[in-house]
């Protein structure tokens, strides 16, 4: 959403009393060994690419995700003018929650944790509707490199009222 050089950084969760731990660079973020507290851009307010704003203004439907929550979806939404354009767009904006956790980024995350991370980073004004998977059958055919490192994201959205949630089986059994 920007043509400027921007670095993605993350603050990791550390035990109380320890120094805040920061990780710099998109490819390093999932390798920090601790849960991610927040991600941010450096510089913090890069200019938005004007064609992106124009596309959002002309859209009928905007789909966010699925994708890496902290290294793909949130970085785009952290560009302030893009987020403002998303809020002003007349289009319906749907967030598609991932169906599986991502090692190093969303370990043990349910739908609730995904949505809380979005809310904590960008507020509630950008998203109109959430599409979440309700197929909780264990997937036995994850790619070999993901076996034992990922799990189906549970639909744990009770008492979440920020967005309407549509639950459906959105897992492709041949490629979960």
PDB file of C-alpha atoms in Angstrom:
ATOM      1  CA  UNK A   1       0.000   0.000   0.000  1.00  0.00           C
ATOM      2  CA  UNK A   2       3.076   2.258   0.020  1.00  0.00           C
ATOM      3  CA  UNK A   3       6.026   2.752  -2.297  1.00  0.00           C
ATOM      4  CA  UNK A   4       8.290   3.868   0.565  1.00  0.00           C
ATOM      5  CA  UNK A   5      10.878   1.675   2.256  1.00  0.00           C
ATOM      6  CA  UNK A   6       9.245   0.429   5.434  1.00  0.00           C
ATOM      7  CA  UNK A   7      10.443  -2.079   8.003  1.00  0.00           C
ATOM      8  CA  UNK A   8       7.978  -4.292   9.832  1.00  0.00           C
ATOM      9  CA  UNK A   9       8.831  -4.846  13.492  1.00  0.00           C
ATOM     10  CA  UNK A  10       7.262  -6.793  16.337  1.00  0.00           C
ATOM     11  CA  UNK A  11       7.212  -6.470  20.082  1.00  0.00           C
ATOM     12  CA  UNK A  12       7.187  -9.871  21.728  1.00  0.00           C
ATOM     13  CA  UNK A  13       5.506 -10.876  24.973  1.00  0.00           C
ATOM     14  CA  UNK A  14       8.153 -11.265  27.674  1.00  0.00           C
ATOM     15  CA  UNK A  15       7.847 -12.328  31.306  1.00  0.00           C
ATOM     16  CA  UNK A  16       7.108  -9.494  33.715  1.00  0.00           C
ATOM     17  CA  UNK A  17      10.218  -7.622  34.729  1.00  0.00           C
ATOM     18  CA  UNK A  18      12.178  -8.501  31.587  1.00  0.00           C
ATOM     19  CA  UNK A  19      13.202  -5.996  28.963  1.00  0.00           C
ATOM     20  CA  UNK A  20      10.866  -5.492  26.007  1.00  0.00           C
ATOM     21  CA  UNK A  21      12.034  -7.616  23.105  1.00  0.00           C
ATOM     22  CA  UNK A  22      11.772  -6.279  19.553  1.00  0.00           C
ATOM     23  CA  UNK A  23      12.234  -8.193  16.298  1.00  0.00           C
ATOM     24  CA  UNK A  24      12.952  -6.308  13.063  1.00  0.00           C
ATOM     25  CA  UNK A  25      12.099  -7.581   9.595  1.00  0.00           C
ATOM     26  CA  UNK A  26       9.131  -9.548   8.281  1.00  0.00           C
ATOM     27  CA  UNK A  27      11.033 -12.810   7.810  1.00  0.00           C
ATOM     28  CA  UNK A  28      12.318 -12.731  11.424  1.00  0.00           C
ATOM     29  CA  UNK A  29       9.035 -12.077  13.190  1.00  0.00           C
ATOM     30  CA  UNK A  30       7.724 -15.645  13.322  1.00  0.00           C
ATOM     31  CA  UNK A  31      11.078 -16.874  14.619  1.00  0.00           C
ATOM     32  CA  UNK A  32      11.190 -14.860  17.854  1.00  0.00           C
ATOM     33  CA  UNK A  33      10.335 -17.811  20.077  1.00  0.00           C
ATOM     34  CA  UNK A  34       7.741 -15.872  22.074  1.00  0.00           C
ATOM     35  CA  UNK A  35       4.181 -14.728  21.348  1.00  0.00           C
ATOM     36  CA  UNK A  36       3.756 -11.472  19.448  1.00  0.00           C
ATOM     37  CA  UNK A  37       2.288  -8.566  21.438  1.00  0.00           C
ATOM     38  CA  UNK A  38       2.084  -6.124  18.534  1.00  0.00           C
ATOM     39  CA  UNK A  39       3.552  -5.256  15.173  1.00  0.00           C
ATOM     40  CA  UNK A  40       4.413  -1.788  13.917  1.00  0.00           C
ATOM     41  CA  UNK A  41       5.948  -0.013  10.943  1.00  0.00           C
ATOM     42  CA  UNK A  42       9.158   1.992  10.852  1.00  0.00           C
ATOM     43  CA  UNK A  43       8.650   4.728   9.797  1.00  0.00           C
ATOM     44  CA  UNK A  44       5.253   4.665  11.461  1.00  0.00           C
ATOM     45  CA  UNK A  45       3.310   6.753   8.937  1.00  0.00           C
ATOM     46  CA  UNK A  46       4.422   5.996   5.372  1.00  0.00           C
ATOM     47  CA  UNK A  47       2.468   7.608   2.531  1.00  0.00           C
ATOM     48  CA  UNK A  48      -0.204   5.450   0.949  1.00  0.00           C
ATOM     49  CA  UNK A  49      -0.025   4.449  -2.708  1.00  0.00           C
ATOM     50  CA  UNK A  50      -2.777   6.584  -4.349  1.00  0.00           C
ATOM     51  CA  UNK A  51      -3.994   3.777  -6.624  1.00  0.00           C
ATOM     52  CA  UNK A  52      -4.740   1.677  -3.530  1.00  0.00           C
ATOM     53  CA  UNK A  53      -6.972   4.432  -2.139  1.00  0.00           C
ATOM     54  CA  UNK A  54      -8.719   4.760  -5.488  1.00  0.00           C
ATOM     55  CA  UNK A  55      -9.329   1.000  -5.682  1.00  0.00           C
ATOM     56  CA  UNK A  56     -10.867   0.948  -2.193  1.00  0.00           C
ATOM     57  CA  UNK A  57     -13.141   3.881  -3.064  1.00  0.00           C
ATOM     58  CA  UNK A  58     -14.392   2.079  -6.186  1.00  0.00           C
ATOM     59  CA  UNK A  59     -14.735  -1.415  -4.676  1.00  0.00           C
ATOM     60  CA  UNK A  60     -18.004  -3.261  -4.128  1.00  0.00           C
ATOM     61  CA  UNK A  61     -16.405  -5.861  -1.842  1.00  0.00           C
ATOM     62  CA  UNK A  62     -13.116  -5.859   0.056  1.00  0.00           C
ATOM     63  CA  UNK A  63     -11.763  -9.165   1.332  1.00  0.00           C
ATOM     64  CA  UNK A  64      -9.004  -9.184   3.951  1.00  0.00           C
ATOM     65  CA  UNK A  65      -7.289 -12.533   4.320  1.00  0.00           C
ATOM     66  CA  UNK A  66      -6.756 -15.286   4.686  1.00  0.00           C
ATOM     67  CA  UNK A  67      -3.055 -14.782   5.240  1.00  0.00           C
ATOM     68  CA  UNK A  68      -0.357 -14.360   7.842  1.00  0.00           C
ATOM     69  CA  UNK A  69      -1.997 -12.188  10.470  1.00  0.00           C
ATOM     70  CA  UNK A  70       1.072 -10.344  11.747  1.00  0.00           C
ATOM     71  CA  UNK A  71       3.225 -10.294   8.613  1.00  0.00           C
ATOM     72  CA  UNK A  72       0.727  -9.917   5.753  1.00  0.00           C
ATOM     73  CA  UNK A  73      -2.664  -8.622   6.879  1.00  0.00           C
ATOM     74  CA  UNK A  74      -1.824  -6.213   9.711  1.00  0.00           C
ATOM     75  CA  UNK A  75       1.148  -4.477   8.021  1.00  0.00           C
ATOM     76  CA  UNK A  76      -1.082  -3.297   5.180  1.00  0.00           C
ATOM     77  CA  UNK A  77      -3.691  -2.054   7.627  1.00  0.00           C
ATOM     78  CA  UNK A  78      -1.073  -0.167   9.656  1.00  0.00           C
ATOM     79  CA  UNK A  79      -0.607   2.309   6.812  1.00  0.00           C
ATOM     80  CA  UNK A  80      -2.752   5.094   8.291  1.00  0.00           C
ATOM     81  CA  UNK A  81      -4.099   6.605   5.068  1.00  0.00           C
ATOM     82  CA  UNK A  82      -4.936   3.174   3.667  1.00  0.00           C
ATOM     83  CA  UNK A  83      -6.833   2.308   6.835  1.00  0.00           C
ATOM     84  CA  UNK A  84      -8.713   5.629   6.584  1.00  0.00           C
ATOM     85  CA  UNK A  85      -9.584   4.872   2.945  1.00  0.00           C
ATOM     86  CA  UNK A  86     -10.827   1.443   3.989  1.00  0.00           C
ATOM     87  CA  UNK A  87     -13.048   3.026   6.644  1.00  0.00           C
ATOM     88  CA  UNK A  88     -14.462   5.507   4.112  1.00  0.00           C
ATOM     89  CA  UNK A  89     -15.052   2.964   1.368  1.00  0.00           C
ATOM     90  CA  UNK A  90     -18.717   2.182   0.674  1.00  0.00           C
ATOM     91  CA  UNK A  91     -17.756  -1.464   0.043  1.00  0.00           C
ATOM     92  CA  UNK A  92     -18.560  -4.305   2.401  1.00  0.00           C
ATOM     93  CA  UNK A  93     -15.277  -5.327   4.074  1.00  0.00           C
ATOM     94  CA  UNK A  94     -15.017  -8.997   5.028  1.00  0.00           C
ATOM     95  CA  UNK A  95     -12.209 -10.453   7.122  1.00  0.00           C
ATOM     96  CA  UNK A  96     -11.629 -14.145   6.333  1.00  0.00           C
ATOM     97  CA  UNK A  97     -10.017 -15.723   9.367  1.00  0.00           C
ATOM     98  CA  UNK A  98      -7.337 -18.331   8.776  1.00  0.00           C
ATOM     99  CA  UNK A  99      -8.449 -21.927   9.191  1.00  0.00           C
ATOM    100  CA  UNK A 100      -5.121 -23.107  10.644  1.00  0.00           C
ATOM    101  CA  UNK A 101      -2.638 -21.641  13.081  1.00  0.00           C
ATOM    102  CA  UNK A 102       0.699 -20.444  11.754  1.00  0.00           C
ATOM    103  CA  UNK A 103       3.830 -21.612  13.581  1.00  0.00           C
ATOM    104  CA  UNK A 104       5.607 -18.742  15.307  1.00  0.00           C
ATOM    105  CA  UNK A 105       2.817 -16.237  14.627  1.00  0.00           C
ATOM    106  CA  UNK A 106      -0.553 -17.542  15.766  1.00  0.00           C
ATOM    107  CA  UNK A 107       0.254 -20.651  17.794  1.00  0.00           C
ATOM    108  CA  UNK A 108      -2.794 -21.695  19.846  1.00  0.00           C
ATOM    109  CA  UNK A 109      -4.919 -18.856  18.375  1.00  0.00           C
ATOM    110  CA  UNK A 110      -8.644 -19.280  18.036  1.00  0.00           C
ATOM    111  CA  UNK A 111     -10.838 -16.989  15.967  1.00  0.00           C
ATOM    112  CA  UNK A 112     -11.195 -14.792  19.060  1.00  0.00           C
ATOM    113  CA  UNK A 113      -7.421 -14.189  19.313  1.00  0.00           C
ATOM    114  CA  UNK A 114      -7.242 -13.307  15.606  1.00  0.00           C
ATOM    115  CA  UNK A 115     -10.043 -10.773  16.004  1.00  0.00           C
ATOM    116  CA  UNK A 116      -8.610  -9.349  19.231  1.00  0.00           C
ATOM    117  CA  UNK A 117      -5.271  -8.774  17.478  1.00  0.00           C
ATOM    118  CA  UNK A 118      -7.067  -6.946  14.667  1.00  0.00           C
ATOM    119  CA  UNK A 119      -9.089  -4.867  17.121  1.00  0.00           C
ATOM    120  CA  UNK A 120      -6.018  -4.013  19.206  1.00  0.00           C
ATOM    121  CA  UNK A 121      -4.039  -2.888  16.158  1.00  0.00           C
ATOM    122  CA  UNK A 122      -6.644  -1.135  13.985  1.00  0.00           C
ATOM    123  CA  UNK A 123      -9.851  -0.771  15.983  1.00  0.00           C
ATOM    124  CA  UNK A 124     -13.232  -2.019  14.804  1.00  0.00           C
ATOM    125  CA  UNK A 125     -14.184   0.472  12.090  1.00  0.00           C
ATOM    126  CA  UNK A 126     -12.488  -1.223   9.088  1.00  0.00           C
ATOM    127  CA  UNK A 127     -14.233  -4.602   9.141  1.00  0.00           C
ATOM    128  CA  UNK A 128     -17.961  -5.115   8.545  1.00  0.00           C
ATOM    129  CA  UNK A 129     -18.198  -8.913   8.699  1.00  0.00           C
ATOM    130  CA  UNK A 130     -16.049 -11.895   9.681  1.00  0.00           C
ATOM    131  CA  UNK A 131     -16.034 -15.234   7.867  1.00  0.00           C
ATOM    132  CA  UNK A 132     -14.745 -18.037  10.104  1.00  0.00           C
ATOM    133  CA  UNK A 133     -14.382 -21.775   9.700  1.00  0.00           C
ATOM    134  CA  UNK A 134     -16.659 -24.036  11.731  1.00  0.00           C
ATOM    135  CA  UNK A 135     -15.186 -27.349  10.533  1.00  0.00           C
ATOM    136  CA  UNK A 136     -13.257 -28.551  13.579  1.00  0.00           C
ATOM    137  CA  UNK A 137     -12.457 -32.037  12.334  1.00  0.00           C
ATOM    138  CA  UNK A 138      -8.726 -32.596  12.687  1.00  0.00           C
ATOM    139  CA  UNK A 139      -6.829 -32.256   9.438  1.00  0.00           C
ATOM    140  CA  UNK A 140      -4.609 -35.250   8.827  1.00  0.00           C
ATOM    141  CA  UNK A 141      -3.189 -34.056   5.559  1.00  0.00           C
ATOM    142  CA  UNK A 142      -1.357 -30.845   6.397  1.00  0.00           C
ATOM    143  CA  UNK A 143       1.811 -30.368   4.361  1.00  0.00           C
ATOM    144  CA  UNK A 144       4.661 -32.417   5.881  1.00  0.00           C
ATOM    145  CA  UNK A 145       6.513 -29.324   7.108  1.00  0.00           C
ATOM    146  CA  UNK A 146       3.390 -28.266   9.064  1.00  0.00           C
ATOM    147  CA  UNK A 147       2.598 -31.673  10.639  1.00  0.00           C
ATOM    148  CA  UNK A 148       2.559 -31.348  14.430  1.00  0.00           C
ATOM    149  CA  UNK A 149       3.212 -27.584  14.191  1.00  0.00           C
ATOM    150  CA  UNK A 150      -0.239 -26.319  13.287  1.00  0.00           C
ATOM    151  CA  UNK A 151      -3.849 -26.987  14.193  1.00  0.00           C
ATOM    152  CA  UNK A 152      -7.311 -25.991  13.070  1.00  0.00           C
ATOM    153  CA  UNK A 153      -8.309 -22.553  14.407  1.00  0.00           C
ATOM    154  CA  UNK A 154     -11.230 -23.124  16.807  1.00  0.00           C
ATOM    155  CA  UNK A 155     -14.387 -21.057  16.498  1.00  0.00           C
ATOM    156  CA  UNK A 156     -14.300 -19.557  20.003  1.00  0.00           C
ATOM    157  CA  UNK A 157     -16.286 -16.381  19.415  1.00  0.00           C
ATOM    158  CA  UNK A 158     -18.802 -16.434  22.243  1.00  0.00           C
ATOM    159  CA  UNK A 159     -19.439 -12.951  23.611  1.00  0.00           C
ATOM    160  CA  UNK A 160     -17.605 -11.227  20.740  1.00  0.00           C
ATOM    161  CA  UNK A 161     -19.856  -8.408  19.631  1.00  0.00           C
ATOM    162  CA  UNK A 162     -17.589  -6.132  17.577  1.00  0.00           C
ATOM    163  CA  UNK A 163     -18.498  -7.763  14.254  1.00  0.00           C
ATOM    164  CA  UNK A 164     -21.129 -10.112  12.862  1.00  0.00           C
ATOM    165  CA  UNK A 165     -19.552 -13.543  12.360  1.00  0.00           C
ATOM    166  CA  UNK A 166     -20.588 -15.932   9.609  1.00  0.00           C
ATOM    167  CA  UNK A 167     -19.447 -19.467  10.368  1.00  0.00           C
ATOM    168  CA  UNK A 168     -19.144 -22.015   7.566  1.00  0.00           C
ATOM    169  CA  UNK A 169     -17.052 -25.009   6.530  1.00  0.00           C
ATOM    170  CA  UNK A 170     -14.405 -23.260   4.450  1.00  0.00           C
ATOM    171  CA  UNK A 171     -11.709 -25.953   4.568  1.00  0.00           C
ATOM    172  CA  UNK A 172     -10.696 -27.585   1.316  1.00  0.00           C
ATOM    173  CA  UNK A 173     -10.225 -31.245   2.329  1.00  0.00           C
ATOM    174  CA  UNK A 174      -7.585 -31.758  -0.379  1.00  0.00           C
ATOM    175  CA  UNK A 175      -5.545 -28.776   0.824  1.00  0.00           C
ATOM    176  CA  UNK A 176      -6.442 -27.815   4.386  1.00  0.00           C
TER     177      UNK A 176
END
